């Protein structure tokens, strides 16, 4: 399949966005300055009925994360005068689409949320921004500008539609990607995925919101079914790429991101962030779609042969140990134990029999944790065993690290 | 109500719509272990011990949270389920202080029970355990974080049942701890020390501060005359500690056991419960007739007293100035009884056996010192501690022969026994106030309108010309409802009875564990049976109380009464005074 770099209306950009992401400030290579543009909203309010919009959105393949119903169905089922929430706190290691969209396209975000609000017959939109990198002041000023120009507030563009947006800058952490945890936080409680009663409000991820606006504007079409992929790690051009759903890993790494950096050879790619899948070099021609290699958040972290798998997985285990909310036992204690045991393996402790025990722990975590964060915490470890079982064995049985990253022989426990 | 049919392990069962899988399994007689679940109070799927396999669902689900659906098929004993439950409990154990043999909850620990049921012989997981923070700051309750399994029951009961909210989770992930606000110690926050958290704790992370050693030492001291008083609710529950069914009336056996343990005299708090009715009833009459502050509110329950001091200090003038029966007893033991026995107050050691943890705190209050330099009550034992001591001397409690309380502080009436149940103080007061005011004999002394486990009860009783409006609340969130009405001036009651714990003292924080709704009902029945079985059932007919007034006190609300039997209260803040830096940093996290 030929990949063409087509116009990305999705982000108000003329070309695909490429960013460098290494924790340092993001440098946008092709992004324009955010443009004040509410044409789509204006057209929608002038011409379209909310039922028409919902019906159009029902045709699309766009569903919410883990959701079984399309965006259109979600809007249709919404109660009048409700709230539409944009959860922009999806940041995770290797995933930076939220940040790029917030930086480059804040007006489109406001417009897309207003369109969703119109479709769902809502009165209020809330943008939940993460604690770090959320830029609440900037989003506030964009909201203020939209209000001033009459694209938010009462009777927007004389359409009779009342809609306002406020920013909720939270401290909830990674767990807030879990919708019920986010709702708990917004109600003033601790961010934990508690079982809830009653009709939940509509929560969209930032990417889904942009895609929904596209669909409302241009209609659903398989040709326009694209995803944003955050490609990072040992590639020549790390960045955010919009690519057709079902692109292969090879296309993302070699065509979009320019191939491996520094002449390195591909060892593995972590697809879908820290809770995703560890793909090996033989997976290179697999398609990034739910029935093959599910792209999840669209994060693709590319690892060259210079990386150690035990070390990489230990880092991911540290992330989940720190981000566990502490509510349920298998996540609270399981993430801690997983991190501890990987740290021991790195430093040369443990023996081959451990591997089976920890594999069993991983299975139970996937099977029993209370939310998607906990259930995915052992995913990379579990999937890494498929391609890299020998590498674990070498750490455990021979006390050696093939990539020379860990120093198992130098430490004693 | 609409019913649905669910299959549990192949067995079809019809349950009301809205039931959980756990409800359905129980209805089908299928046992599913739980740790964090509390009926009608908490279903949060935190412990994940109740995992089951639901046909068509990819991951395992928690039975306590998963809604049962028509046609659903559930498996509770598959190898996958058993292995997952086992791993979850092993993880829990790997973060738990497993000193089981020396643990206060050994053999009555829910974690131990679940581990045994799942056949766990070792925890395969090793690693760091959470740091042990032991908070012994209060006189009543000890928190031991090394035992805590983070089930959140204490948090929920404190917030929802008691409306206090003294405990919350802080920090995240493996570092999560249950702590008082601002990570202060319990003594420095608005905790009322009711012990409902202790009562629901599945392990020993919360327990009473024990006084067992002190009491044994006093008994062994030949220079001490050790007297013990037993609260009304204890006799309706202590049998449970020895395997007897809830609701067993064991007053005589309890007295026999205490005598065998070596107490010099075994007396009854019921004696001073009768005295309380005389003093409090007289106070009520004088407030009604003299234009005093109304509604008057009872003051027997020390958790309730601490609650109103923290949360409704403006309403303190509504409280009766009467000390609680425990403290009246202590005051009389060290004065009236001391003189009668020709003993020095400091040579008398007063032990109380109470269904309550707050009583441990009450006896340390500065006001509770009637004879110079000695506290009125020296040591308080909960029902559970008393049972431990009885076990320690190896008594076969269930087969002891009944014995009677000693004289004179062991004589009491049915009106005093019902102090142990919510509504009991009110009923006892009505029996007396009615007869004093009208000078008529009550035809029916059972005021059933104020009986029962309902949160707030109201009644109007015609006393001569006057319709007396009364209200009764049990559990502090129910007390809040009444106090908000009093604050706003909506409440036109004359008299309000408030008991801190659900069900009254029979459901106290010092009672045998577990205390469930069913068990509360059984204990309540035992209390009313005991009342009905007694020859004298009105406090003002207690001959020992009459003798006390004749020989010593003079008259109700008289000078001596005022000195010995009445007290004062202290307004307190509901917020900790200062937040230290560490605490603030936790909040920011």
Coordinates of C-alpha atoms in Angstrom, one line a residue, chain A residues 131 171-172 175 190-192 194-195 321-330 332-334 336-337 340 344 357 360-361 364 366-370 375, chain B residues 43-48 51 58-60 65 80 83-84 87-88 91-92 94-95 124-128 149-150 152 169-174 176 589:
Chain A
X131 CA -0.6 18.2 35.5
X171 CA -3.3 16.1 39.6
X172 CA -4.6 12.6 39.1
X175 CA -4.8 6.6 36.2
X190 CA -9.1 10.5 45.0
X191 CA -8.5 9.5 41.4
X192 CA -9.4 5.8 41.6
X194 CA -14.5 3.1 41.6
X195 CA -17.6 1.4 40.4
X321 CA 4.6 0.9 40.1
X322 CA 4.6 4.7 40.4
X323 CA 1.3 5.2 38.6
X324 CA -0.8 2.4 40.3
X325 CA -3.5 4.2 42.2
X326 CA -3.3 1.6 45.0
X327 CA -7.0 0.6 45.1
X328 CA -6.9 -3.1 44.0
X329 CA -4.5 -5.7 45.3
X330 CA -3.1 -7.3 42.1
X332 CA -0.9 -2.3 44.0
X333 CA 1.2 -5.2 45.1
X334 CA 1.7 -6.9 41.7
X336 CA 5.6 -3.5 43.0
X337 CA 6.7 -7.1 43.0
X340 CA 11.4 -5.6 42.3
X344 CA 16.9 -8.2 41.0
X357 CA 6.5 -17.6 38.9
X360 CA 2.1 -16.5 36.5
X361 CA 1.9 -13.2 38.3
X364 CA -3.1 -13.0 37.1
X366 CA -3.9 -9.3 33.3
X367 CA -6.9 -11.3 34.4
X368 CA -7.8 -9.7 37.7
X369 CA -6.9 -6.1 38.0
X370 CA -9.7 -3.6 38.5
X375 CA -4.6 -5.1 33.5
Chain B
X43 CA -18.8 -2.8 47.0
X44 CA -15.7 -1.4 45.4
X45 CA -13.8 -4.5 44.1
X46 CA -10.6 -3.5 45.9
X47 CA -9.4 -6.7 47.5
X48 CA -10.3 -8.8 44.4
X51 CA -13.2 -13.1 41.6
X58 CA -12.6 -11.9 28.9
X59 CA -11.1 -11.0 32.3
X60 CA -12.2 -12.4 35.7
X65 CA -19.4 -5.3 41.9
X80 CA -8.6 -20.3 36.8
X83 CA -5.5 -19.9 41.1
X84 CA -6.3 -16.2 40.6
X87 CA -2.3 -15.4 43.8
X88 CA -4.2 -12.3 44.9
X91 CA 0.3 -10.9 47.0
X92 CA -1.7 -9.5 50.0
X94 CA 3.5 -10.6 50.9
X95 CA 2.7 -7.1 52.0
X124 CA 5.5 -17.3 46.9
X125 CA 6.1 -13.5 46.5
X126 CA 8.9 -11.8 48.3
X127 CA 9.8 -8.2 48.6
X128 CA 9.5 -5.0 50.5
X149 CA -4.7 -4.8 53.7
X150 CA -6.2 -1.5 52.4
X152 CA -11.2 0.7 52.9
X169 CA -6.3 6.8 51.9
X170 CA -3.1 8.8 51.3
X171 CA -0.2 8.4 48.9
X172 CA -0.6 6.0 45.9
X173 CA 0.3 2.6 44.7
X174 CA 2.2 0.3 47.0
X176 CA -0.9 3.8 49.9
X589 CA 1.1 14.2 45.7

